[in-house]
Short mmCIF file of C-alpha atoms in Angstrom, two decimals:
data_model
loop_
_atom_site.label_atom_id
_atom_site.label_comp_id
_atom_site.label_asym_id
_atom_site.label_seq_id
_atom_site.Cartn_x
_atom_site.Cartn_y
_atom_site.Cartn_z
CA MET P 429 0.41 -0.04 0.05
CA GLN P 430 2.82 2.45 0.66
CA VAL P 431 4.27 1.53 -2.52
CA ARG P 432 1.12 2.62 -4.24
CA ILE P 433 0.94 6.02 -2.45
CA SER P 434 4.45 6.85 -2.74
CA LEU P 435 3.71 6.59 -6.49
CA PHE P 436 1.00 8.77 -6.04
CA ALA P 437 2.53 11.71 -4.21
CA LEU P 438 5.61 11.30 -6.85
CA ALA P 439 2.96 11.85 -9.74
CA ILE P 440 1.33 14.56 -8.16
CA ILE P 441 4.73 16.24 -7.76
CA LEU P 442 5.70 15.35 -11.42
CA LEU P 443 2.34 16.90 -12.19
CA ALA P 444 3.22 20.25 -10.40
CA LEU P 445 6.50 20.17 -12.09
CA VAL P 446 5.38 19.50 -15.77
CA SER P 447 2.14 22.18 -14.94
CA LEU P 448 4.80 24.50 -13.87
CA VAL P 449 6.30 25.55 -17.52
CA PRO P 450 3.04 26.77 -18.80
CA THR P 451 1.81 28.56 -16.08
CA LEU P 452 4.82 30.68 -16.07
CA GLN P 453 4.15 31.71 -20.00
CA PHE P 454 0.87 33.15 -18.31
CA PRO P 455 1.27 37.14 -18.28
CA SER P 456 1.58 38.55 -14.53
CA SER P 457 -0.39 41.58 -13.33
CA ALA P 458 2.01 44.01 -14.76
CA GLN P 459 1.57 42.96 -18.45
CA VAL P 460 -2.20 43.08 -18.15
CA SER P 461 -5.00 45.43 -16.56
CA THR P 462 -6.26 43.69 -13.81
CA PHE P 463 -5.70 43.45 -10.19
CA ILE P 464 -4.44 40.21 -9.62
CA GLY P 465 -2.70 38.90 -13.13
CA PRO P 466 -3.80 35.08 -14.76
CA ARG P 467 -0.58 33.68 -13.08
CA VAL P 468 -1.39 34.07 -9.86
CA TRP P 469 -4.16 31.86 -9.38
CA PRO P 470 -2.84 28.63 -11.03
CA LEU P 471 0.69 29.20 -9.82
CA SER P 472 -0.75 29.29 -6.33
CA LEU P 473 -2.38 26.09 -7.07
CA ILE P 474 0.79 24.14 -8.42
CA ALA P 475 2.88 25.66 -5.42
CA MET P 476 -0.05 23.92 -3.00
CA LEU P 477 0.27 20.61 -4.81
CA PHE P 478 3.50 20.66 -4.56
CA LEU P 479 3.98 21.04 -1.22
CA LEU P 480 1.23 18.92 -0.49
CA GLY P 481 2.97 15.81 -2.93
CA CYS P 482 5.83 16.28 -0.88
CA ALA P 483 4.30 16.50 2.21
CA LEU P 484 2.47 13.06 1.54
CA LEU P 485 6.22 11.68 0.15
CA ALA P 486 7.51 12.62 3.35
CA MET P 487 4.80 11.03 5.67
CA THR P 488 5.10 7.87 3.85
CA TRP P 489 8.89 7.40 3.81
CA ARG P 490 8.19 8.07 7.48
CA ASP P 491 5.46 5.37 8.03
CA ARG P 492 7.23 2.78 5.98
CA ARG P 493 10.35 3.62 8.39
CA CYS P 494 8.01 3.27 11.70
CA SER P 495 6.69 0.08 10.24
CA ALA P 496 9.99 -1.39 9.29
CA HIS P 497 11.17 -0.57 12.45
CA ASP P 498 8.49 -2.23 14.24
CA LYS P 499 8.27 -5.45 12.61
CA SER P 500 12.06 -5.85 13.23
CA ASP P 501 10.95 -5.89 16.95
CA SER P 502 8.07 -8.02 16.93
CA GLU P 503 7.90 -11.77 15.31
CA PRO P 504 7.20 -12.34 12.20
CA GLU P 505 3.44 -12.80 11.22
CA GLU P 506 2.38 -16.09 9.46
CA GLY P 507 1.72 -16.32 6.48
CA GLY P 508 4.35 -13.32 5.82
CA MET P 509 2.37 -12.06 2.92
CA ALA P 510 -0.19 -9.44 2.53
CA PRO P 511 -3.70 -10.33 0.82
CA ALA P 512 -3.62 -9.03 -2.80
CA GLN P 513 -6.01 -6.05 -2.81
CA LYS P 514 -8.90 -6.08 -5.88
CA LEU P 515 -8.23 -3.20 -8.24
CA SER P 516 -11.47 -1.18 -8.15
CA PHE P 517 -13.11 1.93 -8.89
CA ALA P 518 -13.29 2.68 -5.48
CA ASN P 519 -9.32 2.33 -5.22
CA THR P 520 -8.19 3.93 -8.14
CA ARG P 521 -10.75 6.92 -7.52
CA HIS P 522 -7.49 9.26 -6.99
CA TRP P 523 -6.07 8.32 -10.46
CA TRP P 524 -9.38 8.74 -12.08
CA LEU P 525 -9.33 12.59 -10.67
CA MET P 526 -6.17 13.08 -11.89
CA ALA P 527 -7.00 11.77 -15.49
CA ALA P 528 -10.06 14.28 -15.32
CA THR P 529 -7.95 17.08 -14.23
CA VAL P 530 -5.63 16.45 -17.09
CA GLY P 531 -8.54 16.29 -19.82
CA TYR P 532 -10.10 19.74 -17.70
CA THR P 533 -6.72 21.55 -18.54
CA VAL P 534 -7.06 19.75 -22.72
CA LEU P 535 -10.32 20.43 -23.26
CA MET P 536 -10.43 24.00 -21.40
CA GLN P 537 -8.26 24.97 -24.46
CA ALA P 538 -10.51 23.18 -26.76
CA VAL P 539 -14.20 23.91 -25.58
CA GLY P 540 -13.32 27.13 -23.52
CA PHE P 541 -13.35 27.65 -19.90
CA LEU P 542 -17.17 27.25 -19.14
CA ALA P 543 -18.14 24.73 -21.12
CA ALA P 544 -14.96 22.23 -19.54
CA SER P 545 -15.88 23.49 -16.05
CA VAL P 546 -19.35 22.49 -16.77
CA MET P 547 -18.37 19.04 -17.72
CA PHE P 548 -15.60 18.66 -15.33
CA THR P 549 -17.71 19.52 -12.31
CA LEU P 550 -20.21 16.93 -13.00
CA ILE P 551 -17.52 14.56 -13.83
CA CYS P 552 -15.85 15.39 -10.31
CA THR P 553 -19.17 15.42 -8.76
CA LEU P 554 -19.83 11.61 -10.23
CA LEU P 555 -16.42 10.10 -9.03
CA LEU P 556 -16.46 11.44 -5.82
CA GLY P 557 -19.64 9.80 -5.03
CA ALA P 558 -22.91 12.11 -5.58
CA ARG P 559 -25.56 10.03 -6.90
CA SER P 560 -28.67 12.44 -6.22
CA TRP P 561 -29.25 14.38 -9.92
CA LEU P 562 -30.51 17.48 -7.62
CA ALA P 563 -27.63 17.51 -5.94
CA ILE P 564 -25.03 16.78 -9.04
CA VAL P 565 -27.16 20.01 -10.54
CA VAL P 566 -27.32 21.97 -7.88
CA THR P 567 -23.31 21.45 -7.10
CA VAL P 568 -22.55 22.17 -10.96
CA VAL P 569 -24.57 25.32 -11.21
CA VAL P 570 -23.19 26.82 -7.86
CA ALA P 571 -19.73 25.65 -9.31
CA VAL P 572 -19.87 27.31 -12.38
CA ALA P 573 -21.38 30.41 -10.73
CA LEU P 574 -18.67 30.99 -8.53
CA MET P 575 -16.16 30.29 -11.29
CA GLN P 576 -17.59 33.15 -13.27
CA GLY P 577 -18.32 34.93 -10.28
CA VAL P 578 -14.83 34.89 -8.48
CA PHE P 579 -13.01 35.46 -12.00
CA VAL P 580 -15.18 37.86 -14.49
CA ILE P 581 -16.64 39.97 -12.32
CA LEU P 582 -14.71 40.27 -9.03
CA LEU P 583 -11.25 39.91 -10.22
CA GLY P 584 -12.20 41.25 -13.90
CA ILE P 585 -10.33 38.25 -15.57
CA PRO P 586 -11.84 37.73 -18.79
CA LEU P 587 -12.07 33.86 -19.73
CA PRO P 588 -10.94 32.24 -22.39
#
């Protein structure tokens, strides 16, 4: 289990580092007429993604070291091997969310911010377990209204 979490943390760190290059190509606030430039929000998300990925990796390595130390102090268990875990949707949900995020980034350039945001919010709501169509519709409508309100109205940043 710790190997999979380590791989996930490394994938998060790699995603943050790869996303840094195109994000730095966005104009800064000095280059546009808005108070906060288009680079600020994605750059802050990438910084948080990188820091949280590093924290997850550090905690996983610490837990592995502690569990290895605890196993060396105790007697060996019978059987020696843990039962194999089934590969199911619940066990791979985090990978689906990462794939949806990458798809959202690609789709945003093809169909525009608003349409891609509607699809991304709908997919993520379903991936996170919402089953009531009323809850799904309310979540999508509120998320899109917040995105439009914050970026276009509050910050004055035109969306693609």
